[in-house]
Short mmCIF file of C-alpha atoms in Angstrom, two decimals:
data_model
loop_
_atom_site.label_atom_id
_atom_site.label_comp_id
_atom_site.label_asym_id
_atom_site.label_seq_id
_atom_site.Cartn_x
_atom_site.Cartn_y
_atom_site.Cartn_z
CA MET A 1 29.55 121.09 -27.47
CA THR A 2 30.03 119.01 -24.17
CA PHE A 3 33.20 117.54 -23.44
CA LEU A 4 33.76 114.11 -22.33
CA PRO A 5 37.32 112.90 -21.09
CA SER A 6 38.47 109.91 -23.28
CA GLN A 7 38.82 107.81 -20.17
CA ALA A 8 35.31 108.54 -18.66
CA VAL A 9 33.84 105.55 -17.61
CA LEU A 10 29.90 104.56 -18.64
CA LEU A 11 28.56 103.11 -15.50
CA PRO A 12 25.01 101.10 -15.94
CA ILE A 13 23.62 100.71 -12.49
CA ASP A 14 21.13 97.93 -11.58
CA MET A 15 19.52 97.73 -15.18
CA GLN A 16 17.88 94.48 -13.93
CA CYS A 17 14.61 92.50 -14.86
CA GLY A 18 13.62 92.39 -11.28
CA PHE A 19 12.43 96.09 -11.12
CA ASP A 20 9.41 95.03 -13.15
CA LEU A 21 8.18 92.51 -11.07
CA ALA A 22 6.13 92.97 -7.67
CA PRO A 23 6.39 94.43 -5.20
CA TRP A 24 8.40 97.22 -6.81
CA PRO A 25 6.04 100.00 -7.13
CA LYS A 26 5.18 102.13 -10.56
CA ARG A 27 8.00 103.96 -12.19
CA TRP A 28 7.88 107.08 -14.44
CA ASN A 29 10.35 107.02 -17.34
CA ALA A 30 9.28 104.80 -20.18
CA ALA A 31 12.36 105.92 -22.15
CA CYS A 32 14.92 104.73 -19.52
CA ASP A 33 15.76 101.52 -21.18
CA GLN A 34 15.67 102.95 -24.75
CA ASN A 35 18.19 106.06 -23.88
CA GLY A 36 20.20 103.41 -21.91
CA LEU A 37 20.77 101.32 -24.68
CA ALA A 38 21.40 104.14 -27.24
CA LEU A 39 24.22 105.20 -24.45
CA LEU A 40 25.53 101.70 -24.33
CA ASP A 41 25.54 101.42 -28.37
CA ALA A 42 27.42 104.87 -29.01
CA TRP A 43 30.04 104.00 -26.22
CA ARG A 44 30.68 100.55 -27.38
CA ALA A 45 31.29 101.87 -30.92
CA LYS A 46 33.70 104.39 -29.48
CA ASN A 47 35.33 101.37 -27.84
CA ARG A 48 35.46 103.54 -24.25
CA PRO A 49 35.66 101.99 -21.18
CA LEU A 50 32.75 100.46 -19.30
CA ILE A 51 31.73 98.96 -16.07
CA HIS A 52 28.39 97.27 -15.50
CA VAL A 53 26.90 97.23 -12.00
CA ARG A 54 24.41 94.70 -10.79
CA HIS A 55 22.65 94.54 -7.56
CA ASP A 56 22.80 91.07 -5.94
CA SER A 57 20.52 91.38 -2.90
CA VAL A 58 21.08 89.47 0.33
CA GLU A 59 17.50 90.45 1.33
CA GLU A 60 15.19 87.37 1.77
CA GLY A 61 12.55 87.19 -0.91
CA SER A 62 13.84 90.36 -3.26
CA THR A 63 13.79 89.95 -7.04
CA LEU A 64 17.31 91.01 -7.01
CA ARG A 65 18.65 88.00 -5.33
CA PRO A 66 21.26 86.08 -7.23
CA GLU A 67 18.99 82.81 -7.53
CA HIS A 68 15.98 84.91 -8.57
CA PRO A 69 15.02 85.43 -12.54
CA GLY A 70 14.71 89.21 -11.73
CA ASN A 71 18.43 89.45 -10.99
CA ALA A 72 19.07 89.12 -14.93
CA HIS A 73 20.02 92.13 -16.64
CA ARG A 74 17.41 93.65 -18.82
CA PRO A 75 17.32 92.73 -22.42
CA GLY A 76 19.92 94.73 -24.27
CA PHE A 77 22.09 95.34 -20.93
CA VAL A 78 24.04 92.10 -20.62
CA PRO A 79 27.68 92.87 -20.30
CA LEU A 80 29.24 91.72 -23.78
CA PRO A 81 32.41 89.48 -23.43
CA GLY A 82 35.40 91.66 -22.09
CA GLU A 83 33.13 94.43 -20.23
CA ALA A 84 33.77 94.43 -16.79
CA LEU A 85 30.78 93.57 -14.13
CA VAL A 86 30.78 94.96 -10.51
CA THR A 87 28.37 93.31 -8.31
CA LYS A 88 27.16 94.83 -5.28
CA SER A 89 24.57 94.19 -2.26
CA VAL A 90 24.33 97.86 -0.81
CA ASN A 91 23.25 101.18 -2.63
CA ALA A 92 26.61 102.50 -3.29
CA ALA A 93 28.52 100.65 -6.28
CA PHE A 94 31.98 101.48 -4.47
CA ILE A 95 30.99 99.72 -0.93
CA GLY A 96 32.27 96.04 -0.68
CA THR A 97 33.33 96.26 -4.51
CA ASP A 98 36.59 96.59 -6.58
CA LEU A 99 35.14 99.65 -8.65
CA ASP A 100 37.76 102.20 -7.11
CA LEU A 101 40.61 100.06 -8.01
CA ARG A 102 39.35 99.20 -11.64
CA LEU A 103 38.68 102.94 -12.22
CA ARG A 104 42.20 103.66 -10.81
CA ARG A 105 43.88 100.87 -13.20
CA LEU A 106 41.94 102.57 -16.07
CA GLY A 107 43.10 105.91 -15.20
CA ALA A 108 39.72 107.21 -14.85
CA ASP A 109 38.46 110.19 -12.86
CA THR A 110 35.17 110.47 -14.54
CA LEU A 111 32.15 108.42 -14.43
CA VAL A 112 29.10 108.88 -16.75
CA VAL A 113 26.26 107.01 -14.49
CA PHE A 114 22.40 106.09 -15.51
CA GLY A 115 20.35 103.21 -14.27
CA ILE A 116 17.75 102.39 -11.62
CA SER A 117 16.61 103.74 -9.38
CA THR A 118 17.68 107.50 -9.45
CA ASP A 119 16.73 108.12 -5.58
CA MET A 120 18.75 105.17 -4.41
CA CYS A 121 21.63 103.27 -5.92
CA VAL A 122 22.25 105.69 -8.54
CA SER A 123 22.33 108.83 -6.21
CA THR A 124 24.37 107.00 -3.53
CA THR A 125 26.99 105.95 -6.04
CA ILE A 126 27.24 109.30 -7.41
CA ARG A 127 27.53 110.75 -3.95
CA VAL A 128 30.22 108.53 -2.61
CA GLY A 129 32.22 108.80 -5.99
CA ALA A 130 31.80 112.69 -5.72
CA ASN A 131 33.04 112.40 -1.98
CA MET A 132 36.20 110.36 -3.20
CA GLY A 133 37.02 113.03 -5.55
CA LEU A 134 35.95 111.59 -8.99
CA LYS A 135 33.98 114.03 -11.53
CA MET A 136 30.49 112.34 -11.65
CA ILE A 137 27.88 112.98 -14.67
CA LEU A 138 24.32 111.55 -14.28
CA ILE A 139 22.44 111.19 -17.44
CA GLU A 140 19.09 112.04 -16.14
CA ASP A 141 16.85 110.81 -18.81
CA ALA A 142 18.23 107.39 -18.76
CA CYS A 143 17.36 106.93 -15.09
CA ASP A 144 13.90 105.88 -13.44
CA CYS A 145 12.82 105.36 -10.04
CA PHE A 146 9.83 104.46 -8.17
CA GLU A 147 6.71 106.17 -6.32
CA LEU A 148 7.05 106.05 -2.94
CA PRO A 149 4.82 106.25 0.14
CA ASP A 150 4.97 109.77 1.86
CA GLY A 151 4.39 108.49 5.35
CA LYS A 152 0.91 110.16 5.67
CA GLY A 153 -1.38 107.59 3.70
CA GLY A 154 -0.23 109.29 0.42
CA THR A 155 2.02 108.63 -2.28
CA ILE A 156 4.78 110.89 -3.79
CA PRO A 157 4.88 110.51 -7.81
CA ALA A 158 8.22 108.90 -9.12
CA ARG A 159 8.69 111.79 -11.47
CA ALA A 160 8.81 114.26 -8.31
CA ILE A 161 11.21 111.90 -6.58
CA HIS A 162 13.34 111.73 -9.59
CA ASP A 163 13.25 115.65 -10.16
CA ALA A 164 14.36 116.33 -6.72
CA HIS A 165 17.30 113.96 -6.49
CA VAL A 166 18.61 115.33 -10.07
CA ALA A 167 18.31 118.73 -8.64
CA THR A 168 20.07 117.86 -5.38
CA LEU A 169 22.50 116.05 -7.22
CA ARG A 170 23.38 118.80 -9.59
CA VAL A 171 24.05 121.34 -6.73
CA GLU A 172 26.94 119.40 -5.25
CA PHE A 173 27.66 116.04 -6.58
CA ALA A 174 27.26 115.87 -10.50
CA ARG A 175 27.21 117.50 -13.75
CA VAL A 176 23.57 116.61 -15.19
CA MET A 177 23.39 115.83 -18.93
CA THR A 178 20.89 113.93 -21.07
CA THR A 179 21.35 111.16 -23.62
CA ALA A 180 21.31 113.54 -26.53
CA ASP A 181 24.32 115.64 -24.84
CA VAL A 182 26.48 112.54 -24.51
CA LEU A 183 25.73 111.33 -27.90
CA ALA A 184 26.54 114.54 -29.37
CA ALA A 185 29.76 114.69 -27.36
CA LEU A 186 30.85 111.39 -28.28
#
């Protein structure tokens, strides 16, 4: 069985409605929300520490701007009373926020991370956290990302982008687990 430290913090990143709106491209993981909600439910049932992360974009016209309806959390991902929320305006949840301070106050050195998108905010947060000396765990089947233009007139499928980033993170920055792994460890 996989071990999770009791002070490990669950960090759902950018589980927001705006990613379902134009101009965001096609995503691949239809189970992202279901897996993320299962993680939240199990984590809450064990009364473990949890910090939500929301992207409050400063980009004009973004579906993630605070005044846009897309800034809202996806159904089921709204922080409950007493649960912490960190808001950011860049990819890394550590930049311009008090996330590091919150983690130190909790005595936490391990983050269990999932969200949208694997290759952007999730990956950047994991890389920064690992560089800060934190133990990072990526829940790969509770993440999602978008297909992207390849710069040559074609498109790179979202699943290929996800798989490449998971592989890179696994090599140097994070332990990679599935939702089932975490649920079994709790």
